[in-house]
Amino acid sequence: MSEFIPVLTKKEIDAQVSHIAQVISADYKDRELILIGILKGAFIFLSDLIRQLSIPVKVDFMCAASYGGSTASSGRIKLSKDVDIDIHNKDVLIVEDIVDTGHTLKYLMGLFESHRAASVKTAALVRKAERAEVDVIVDYLGFDIGDEWVVGYGLDYAEQNRTLPYIGVVTPDDA
Ligand code: IMP
Ligand code: MG
């Protein structure tokens, strides 16, 4: 497997995921929280996060994509799997891998609000703040990074490199 320049080490990621889990556990104590992982990229972040929570939660998934095989945002979101759990009057936490332009998260928030969830909040491991095209609040954020395409810890470039244990940057030589 290729090596990439690390942007976030496994140690940094683990520490931040533990911290976010503690904050979520405190914020949702005695509530009925449903975490919705956004496939495919968020599956590793979600699975590490839920195992560090100290409160009972339900978990479901949605599959949303705004990109084809390229690294350019289309701004259009394609849903290929919806949630199965009834979220009406429930506290929902959307768990994303990375927020780039913000279109995906904004679209998903609107969707859950229209399904009349009691509350809709967002968690993302990584955000590229300078790429934001729409205003969207990330309630639980791991890290801000610059404008670069990153892979690993669930994130892909054309379906590759999701299995790297750290997050690294793709250079033109890797692509
Ligand atoms: P947005 O709608 O532009 O915010 O795009 C969000 C989605 O694009 C994320 O859920 C990822 O699937 C994908 N994405 C954006 N930037 C990256 C990246 O650097 N690496 C891998 N996937 C990315
Ligand atoms: Mg994604």
PDB file of C-alpha atoms and ligand atoms in Angstrom:
ATOM      1  CA  MET A   1       0.000   0.000   0.000  1.00  0.00           C
ATOM      2  CA  SER A   2       1.279   3.490  -0.749  1.00  0.00           C
ATOM      3  CA  GLU A   3       2.385   5.779   2.036  1.00  0.00           C
ATOM      4  CA  PHE A   4       0.948   9.235   2.310  1.00  0.00           C
ATOM      5  CA  ILE A   5       2.105  12.352   4.088  1.00  0.00           C
ATOM      6  CA  PRO A   6       0.197  12.175   7.394  1.00  0.00           C
ATOM      7  CA  VAL A   7      -2.072  15.102   8.113  1.00  0.00           C
ATOM      8  CA  LEU A   8      -3.534  13.520  11.251  1.00  0.00           C
ATOM      9  CA  THR A   9      -1.819  10.664  13.038  1.00  0.00           C
ATOM     10  CA  LYS A  10      -3.669   7.709  14.531  1.00  0.00           C
ATOM     11  CA  LYS A  11      -2.738   9.001  17.991  1.00  0.00           C
ATOM     12  CA  GLU A  12      -4.220  12.436  17.287  1.00  0.00           C
ATOM     13  CA  ILE A  13      -7.375  10.903  15.840  1.00  0.00           C
ATOM     14  CA  ASP A  14      -7.846   8.475  18.754  1.00  0.00           C
ATOM     15  CA  ALA A  15      -7.461  11.256  21.345  1.00  0.00           C
ATOM     16  CA  GLN A  16      -9.934  13.530  19.593  1.00  0.00           C
ATOM     17  CA  VAL A  17     -12.495  10.746  19.036  1.00  0.00           C
ATOM     18  CA  SER A  18     -12.338   9.914  22.775  1.00  0.00           C
ATOM     19  CA  HIS A  19     -12.833  13.561  23.646  1.00  0.00           C
ATOM     20  CA  ILE A  20     -15.835  13.940  21.317  1.00  0.00           C
ATOM     21  CA  ALA A  21     -17.350  10.737  22.748  1.00  0.00           C
ATOM     22  CA  GLN A  22     -17.090  12.146  26.268  1.00  0.00           C
ATOM     23  CA  VAL A  23     -18.794  15.395  25.287  1.00  0.00           C
ATOM     24  CA  ILE A  24     -21.592  13.597  23.417  1.00  0.00           C
ATOM     25  CA  SER A  25     -22.112  11.216  26.367  1.00  0.00           C
ATOM     26  CA  ALA A  26     -22.550  14.188  28.698  1.00  0.00           C
ATOM     27  CA  ASP A  27     -24.760  16.190  26.318  1.00  0.00           C
ATOM     28  CA  TYR A  28     -27.157  13.303  25.614  1.00  0.00           C
ATOM     29  CA  LYS A  29     -27.331  11.754  29.085  1.00  0.00           C
ATOM     30  CA  ASP A  30     -30.917  10.571  29.742  1.00  0.00           C
ATOM     31  CA  ARG A  31     -31.961  11.291  26.110  1.00  0.00           C
ATOM     32  CA  GLU A  32     -32.811   8.898  23.281  1.00  0.00           C
ATOM     33  CA  LEU A  33     -29.979   9.455  20.856  1.00  0.00           C
ATOM     34  CA  ILE A  34     -29.835   7.988  17.365  1.00  0.00           C
ATOM     35  CA  LEU A  35     -26.529   8.277  15.552  1.00  0.00           C
ATOM     36  CA  ILE A  36     -26.793   8.244  11.776  1.00  0.00           C
ATOM     37  CA  GLY A  37     -23.524   7.322  10.067  1.00  0.00           C
ATOM     38  CA  ILE A  38     -23.135   8.628   6.536  1.00  0.00           C
ATOM     39  CA  LEU A  39     -21.735   5.880   4.349  1.00  0.00           C
ATOM     40  CA  LYS A  40     -19.379   5.099   3.171  1.00  0.00           C
ATOM     41  CA  GLY A  41     -16.692   7.397   4.567  1.00  0.00           C
ATOM     42  CA  ALA A  42     -17.957   7.713   8.165  1.00  0.00           C
ATOM     43  CA  PHE A  43     -18.017   4.013   8.995  1.00  0.00           C
ATOM     44  CA  ILE A  44     -14.687   3.939  10.811  1.00  0.00           C
ATOM     45  CA  PHE A  45     -15.190   7.217  12.701  1.00  0.00           C
ATOM     46  CA  LEU A  46     -18.680   6.067  13.743  1.00  0.00           C
ATOM     47  CA  SER A  47     -17.508   2.657  14.913  1.00  0.00           C
ATOM     48  CA  ASP A  48     -14.660   4.098  16.988  1.00  0.00           C
ATOM     49  CA  LEU A  49     -16.915   6.831  18.377  1.00  0.00           C
ATOM     50  CA  ILE A  50     -19.800   4.610  19.527  1.00  0.00           C
ATOM     51  CA  ARG A  51     -17.486   2.248  21.385  1.00  0.00           C
ATOM     52  CA  GLN A  52     -16.282   5.143  23.521  1.00  0.00           C
ATOM     53  CA  LEU A  53     -19.740   6.435  24.452  1.00  0.00           C
ATOM     54  CA  SER A  54     -20.919   5.849  28.000  1.00  0.00           C
ATOM     55  CA  ILE A  55     -24.647   6.176  27.162  1.00  0.00           C
ATOM     56  CA  PRO A  56     -26.965   3.773  25.305  1.00  0.00           C
ATOM     57  CA  VAL A  57     -27.646   4.844  21.709  1.00  0.00           C
ATOM     58  CA  LYS A  58     -29.217   3.495  18.534  1.00  0.00           C
ATOM     59  CA  VAL A  59     -27.278   3.443  15.288  1.00  0.00           C
ATOM     60  CA  ASP A  60     -28.441   3.659  11.704  1.00  0.00           C
ATOM     61  CA  PHE A  61     -26.877   4.512   8.357  1.00  0.00           C
ATOM     62  CA  MET A  62     -27.556   6.538   5.280  1.00  0.00           C
ATOM     63  CA  CYS A  63     -25.620   6.367   2.075  1.00  0.00           C
ATOM     64  CA  ALA A  64     -25.100   9.760   0.499  1.00  0.00           C
ATOM     65  CA  ALA A  65     -22.647  10.847  -2.145  1.00  0.00           C
ATOM     66  CA  SER A  66     -21.947  14.199  -3.716  1.00  0.00           C
ATOM     67  CA  TYR A  67     -18.951  13.071  -5.705  1.00  0.00           C
ATOM     68  CA  GLY A  68     -18.456  10.498  -8.410  1.00  0.00           C
ATOM     69  CA  GLY A  69     -14.934   9.193  -8.852  1.00  0.00           C
ATOM     70  CA  SER A  70     -13.406  12.666  -8.923  1.00  0.00           C
ATOM     71  CA  THR A  71     -12.430  15.219  -6.293  1.00  0.00           C
ATOM     72  CA  ALA A  72     -14.680  18.020  -7.575  1.00  0.00           C
ATOM     73  CA  SER A  73     -17.915  18.754  -5.741  1.00  0.00           C
ATOM     74  CA  SER A  74     -21.057  18.459  -7.818  1.00  0.00           C
ATOM     75  CA  GLY A  75     -23.217  20.125  -5.175  1.00  0.00           C
ATOM     76  CA  ARG A  76     -25.843  17.467  -5.907  1.00  0.00           C
ATOM     77  CA  ILE A  77     -26.481  14.736  -3.368  1.00  0.00           C
ATOM     78  CA  LYS A  78     -27.383  11.197  -4.319  1.00  0.00           C
ATOM     79  CA  LEU A  79     -29.022   9.087  -1.593  1.00  0.00           C
ATOM     80  CA  SER A  80     -28.751   5.345  -2.095  1.00  0.00           C
ATOM     81  CA  LYS A  81     -29.800   4.172   1.378  1.00  0.00           C
ATOM     82  CA  ASP A  82     -32.250   5.837   3.752  1.00  0.00           C
ATOM     83  CA  VAL A  83     -32.591   5.276   7.519  1.00  0.00           C
ATOM     84  CA  ASP A  84     -34.710   2.360   8.785  1.00  0.00           C
ATOM     85  CA  ILE A  85     -35.282   3.569  12.359  1.00  0.00           C
ATOM     86  CA  ASP A  86     -38.230   5.933  12.990  1.00  0.00           C
ATOM     87  CA  ILE A  87     -36.635   9.256  13.922  1.00  0.00           C
ATOM     88  CA  HIS A  88     -39.828  11.202  14.622  1.00  0.00           C
ATOM     89  CA  ASN A  89     -39.388  13.053  17.962  1.00  0.00           C
ATOM     90  CA  LYS A  90     -35.951  11.509  18.469  1.00  0.00           C
ATOM     91  CA  ASP A  91     -32.595  13.235  18.968  1.00  0.00           C
ATOM     92  CA  VAL A  92     -30.555  12.674  15.853  1.00  0.00           C
ATOM     93  CA  LEU A  93     -26.807  13.084  15.488  1.00  0.00           C
ATOM     94  CA  ILE A  94     -25.530  12.935  11.918  1.00  0.00           C
ATOM     95  CA  VAL A  95     -22.015  11.474  11.826  1.00  0.00           C
ATOM     96  CA  GLU A  96     -19.962  12.514   8.782  1.00  0.00           C
ATOM     97  CA  ASP A  97     -16.366  11.798   7.874  1.00  0.00           C
ATOM     98  CA  ILE A  98     -15.520  15.161   6.331  1.00  0.00           C
ATOM     99  CA  VAL A  99     -17.264  18.432   5.569  1.00  0.00           C
ATOM    100  CA  ASP A 100     -15.969  20.017   2.384  1.00  0.00           C
ATOM    101  CA  THR A 101     -18.364  22.459   0.664  1.00  0.00           C
ATOM    102  CA  GLY A 102     -21.027  21.651   3.288  1.00  0.00           C
ATOM    103  CA  HIS A 103     -23.717  20.741   0.734  1.00  0.00           C
ATOM    104  CA  THR A 104     -24.068  17.134   1.925  1.00  0.00           C
ATOM    105  CA  LEU A 105     -24.492  17.992   5.604  1.00  0.00           C
ATOM    106  CA  LYS A 106     -26.862  20.877   4.879  1.00  0.00           C
ATOM    107  CA  TYR A 107     -29.030  18.627   2.706  1.00  0.00           C
ATOM    108  CA  LEU A 108     -29.110  15.853   5.327  1.00  0.00           C
ATOM    109  CA  MET A 109     -29.988  18.268   8.135  1.00  0.00           C
ATOM    110  CA  GLY A 110     -32.943  19.558   6.126  1.00  0.00           C
ATOM    111  CA  LEU A 111     -34.063  16.007   5.473  1.00  0.00           C
ATOM    112  CA  PHE A 112     -34.073  15.045   9.170  1.00  0.00           C
ATOM    113  CA  GLU A 113     -35.759  18.273  10.193  1.00  0.00           C
ATOM    114  CA  SER A 114     -38.530  17.579   7.672  1.00  0.00           C
ATOM    115  CA  HIS A 115     -38.924  14.091   9.205  1.00  0.00           C
ATOM    116  CA  ARG A 116     -39.640  16.004  12.452  1.00  0.00           C
ATOM    117  CA  ALA A 117     -36.786  14.736  14.572  1.00  0.00           C
ATOM    118  CA  ALA A 118     -36.802  16.314  18.057  1.00  0.00           C
ATOM    119  CA  SER A 119     -33.310  17.688  17.429  1.00  0.00           C
ATOM    120  CA  VAL A 120     -30.713  17.376  14.694  1.00  0.00           C
ATOM    121  CA  LYS A 121     -27.024  17.913  15.432  1.00  0.00           C
ATOM    122  CA  THR A 122     -23.889  17.114  13.480  1.00  0.00           C
ATOM    123  CA  ALA A 123     -20.531  15.494  14.131  1.00  0.00           C
ATOM    124  CA  ALA A 124     -17.663  15.401  11.649  1.00  0.00           C
ATOM    125  CA  LEU A 125     -14.122  14.205  12.109  1.00  0.00           C
ATOM    126  CA  VAL A 126     -12.640  16.676   9.626  1.00  0.00           C
ATOM    127  CA  ARG A 127     -13.681  19.971   8.061  1.00  0.00           C
ATOM    128  CA  LYS A 128     -12.108  21.983   5.258  1.00  0.00           C
ATOM    129  CA  ALA A 129     -13.315  25.357   6.531  1.00  0.00           C
ATOM    130  CA  GLU A 130     -11.891  27.394   3.667  1.00  0.00           C
ATOM    131  CA  ARG A 131     -13.892  25.363   1.101  1.00  0.00           C
ATOM    132  CA  ALA A 132     -17.290  26.105   2.681  1.00  0.00           C
ATOM    133  CA  GLU A 133     -19.959  27.107   0.156  1.00  0.00           C
ATOM    134  CA  VAL A 134     -22.932  26.940   2.528  1.00  0.00           C
ATOM    135  CA  ASP A 135     -23.318  27.726   6.228  1.00  0.00           C
ATOM    136  CA  VAL A 136     -23.612  24.553   8.244  1.00  0.00           C
ATOM    137  CA  ILE A 137     -22.839  24.118  11.918  1.00  0.00           C
ATOM    138  CA  VAL A 138     -20.687  21.187  12.973  1.00  0.00           C
ATOM    139  CA  ASP A 139     -21.599  20.674  16.637  1.00  0.00           C
ATOM    140  CA  TYR A 140     -18.892  18.103  17.316  1.00  0.00           C
ATOM    141  CA  LEU A 141     -15.781  18.653  15.194  1.00  0.00           C
ATOM    142  CA  GLY A 142     -12.564  16.682  15.248  1.00  0.00           C
ATOM    143  CA  PHE A 143     -10.168  18.811  13.195  1.00  0.00           C
ATOM    144  CA  ASP A 144      -9.975  21.633  10.669  1.00  0.00           C
ATOM    145  CA  ILE A 145      -7.605  20.974   7.781  1.00  0.00           C
ATOM    146  CA  GLY A 146      -6.564  22.940   4.711  1.00  0.00           C
ATOM    147  CA  ASP A 147      -7.803  22.578   1.147  1.00  0.00           C
ATOM    148  CA  GLU A 148      -6.280  19.226   0.234  1.00  0.00           C
ATOM    149  CA  TRP A 149      -7.687  15.838  -0.684  1.00  0.00           C
ATOM    150  CA  VAL A 150      -7.171  13.401   2.173  1.00  0.00           C
ATOM    151  CA  VAL A 151      -7.552   9.635   2.489  1.00  0.00           C
ATOM    152  CA  GLY A 152      -7.558   7.040   5.232  1.00  0.00           C
ATOM    153  CA  TYR A 153      -9.614   6.316   8.361  1.00  0.00           C
ATOM    154  CA  GLY A 154     -12.591   5.642   6.072  1.00  0.00           C
ATOM    155  CA  LEU A 155     -11.897   8.403   3.551  1.00  0.00           C
ATOM    156  CA  ASP A 156     -11.206   7.434  -0.040  1.00  0.00           C
ATOM    157  CA  TYR A 157      -9.848   8.640  -3.306  1.00  0.00           C
ATOM    158  CA  ALA A 158     -11.819   6.812  -6.025  1.00  0.00           C
ATOM    159  CA  GLU A 159     -12.700   4.037  -3.485  1.00  0.00           C
ATOM    160  CA  GLN A 160      -9.083   3.461  -2.509  1.00  0.00           C
ATOM    161  CA  ASN A 161      -7.142   3.881   0.739  1.00  0.00           C
ATOM    162  CA  ARG A 162     -10.071   3.805   3.189  1.00  0.00           C
ATOM    163  CA  THR A 163      -8.167   1.274   5.310  1.00  0.00           C
ATOM    164  CA  LEU A 164      -5.184   3.478   6.242  1.00  0.00           C
ATOM    165  CA  PRO A 165      -5.152   3.874  10.041  1.00  0.00           C
ATOM    166  CA  TYR A 166      -4.248   7.586   9.793  1.00  0.00           C
ATOM    167  CA  ILE A 167      -5.375  10.473   7.560  1.00  0.00           C
ATOM    168  CA  GLY A 168      -2.931  11.440   4.851  1.00  0.00           C
ATOM    169  CA  VAL A 169      -2.812  13.807   1.940  1.00  0.00           C
ATOM    170  CA  VAL A 170      -2.975  12.652  -1.671  1.00  0.00           C
ATOM    171  CA  THR A 171      -0.332  14.219  -3.868  1.00  0.00           C
ATOM    172  CA  PRO A 172      -0.497  14.180  -7.683  1.00  0.00           C
ATOM    173  CA  ASP A 173       2.032  11.289  -7.641  1.00  0.00           C
ATOM    174  CA  ASP A 174      -0.330   9.089  -5.577  1.00  0.00           C
ATOM    175  CA  ALA A 175      -3.428   9.810  -7.660  1.00  0.00           C
TER     176      ALA A 175
HETATM  177  P1  IMP B   1     -19.454  18.279   0.666  1.00  0.00           P
HETATM  178  O1  IMP B   1     -20.890  18.031   0.340  1.00  0.00           O
HETATM  179  O2  IMP B   1     -18.755  19.089  -0.393  1.00  0.00           O
HETATM  180  O3  IMP B   1     -19.269  18.879   2.045  1.00  0.00           O
HETATM  181  O4  IMP B   1     -18.708  16.904   0.584  1.00  0.00           O
HETATM  182  C1  IMP B   1     -18.721  16.006   1.593  1.00  0.00           C
HETATM  183  C2  IMP B   1     -18.362  14.623   1.099  1.00  0.00           C
HETATM  184  O5  IMP B   1     -17.355  14.634   0.073  1.00  0.00           O
HETATM  185  C3  IMP B   1     -17.766  13.850   2.237  1.00  0.00           C
HETATM  186  O6  IMP B   1     -18.767  13.149   2.945  1.00  0.00           O
HETATM  187  C4  IMP B   1     -16.804  12.919   1.532  1.00  0.00           C
HETATM  188  O7  IMP B   1     -17.477  11.747   1.154  1.00  0.00           O
HETATM  189  C5  IMP B   1     -16.378  13.662   0.301  1.00  0.00           C
HETATM  190  N1  IMP B   1     -15.075  14.333   0.487  1.00  0.00           N
HETATM  191  C6  IMP B   1     -14.832  15.657   0.522  1.00  0.00           C
HETATM  192  N2  IMP B   1     -13.530  15.930   0.691  1.00  0.00           N
HETATM  193  C7  IMP B   1     -12.910  14.731   0.779  1.00  0.00           C
HETATM  194  C8  IMP B   1     -11.520  14.334   0.962  1.00  0.00           C
HETATM  195  O8  IMP B   1     -10.585  15.132   1.091  1.00  0.00           O
HETATM  196  N3  IMP B   1     -11.290  12.993   0.981  1.00  0.00           N
HETATM  197  C9  IMP B   1     -12.275  12.061   0.844  1.00  0.00           C
HETATM  198  N4  IMP B   1     -13.572  12.379   0.692  1.00  0.00           N
HETATM  199  C10 IMP B   1     -13.893  13.701   0.653  1.00  0.00           C
HETATM  200 MG    MG B   2     -19.097  11.185   2.745  1.00  0.00          MG
END
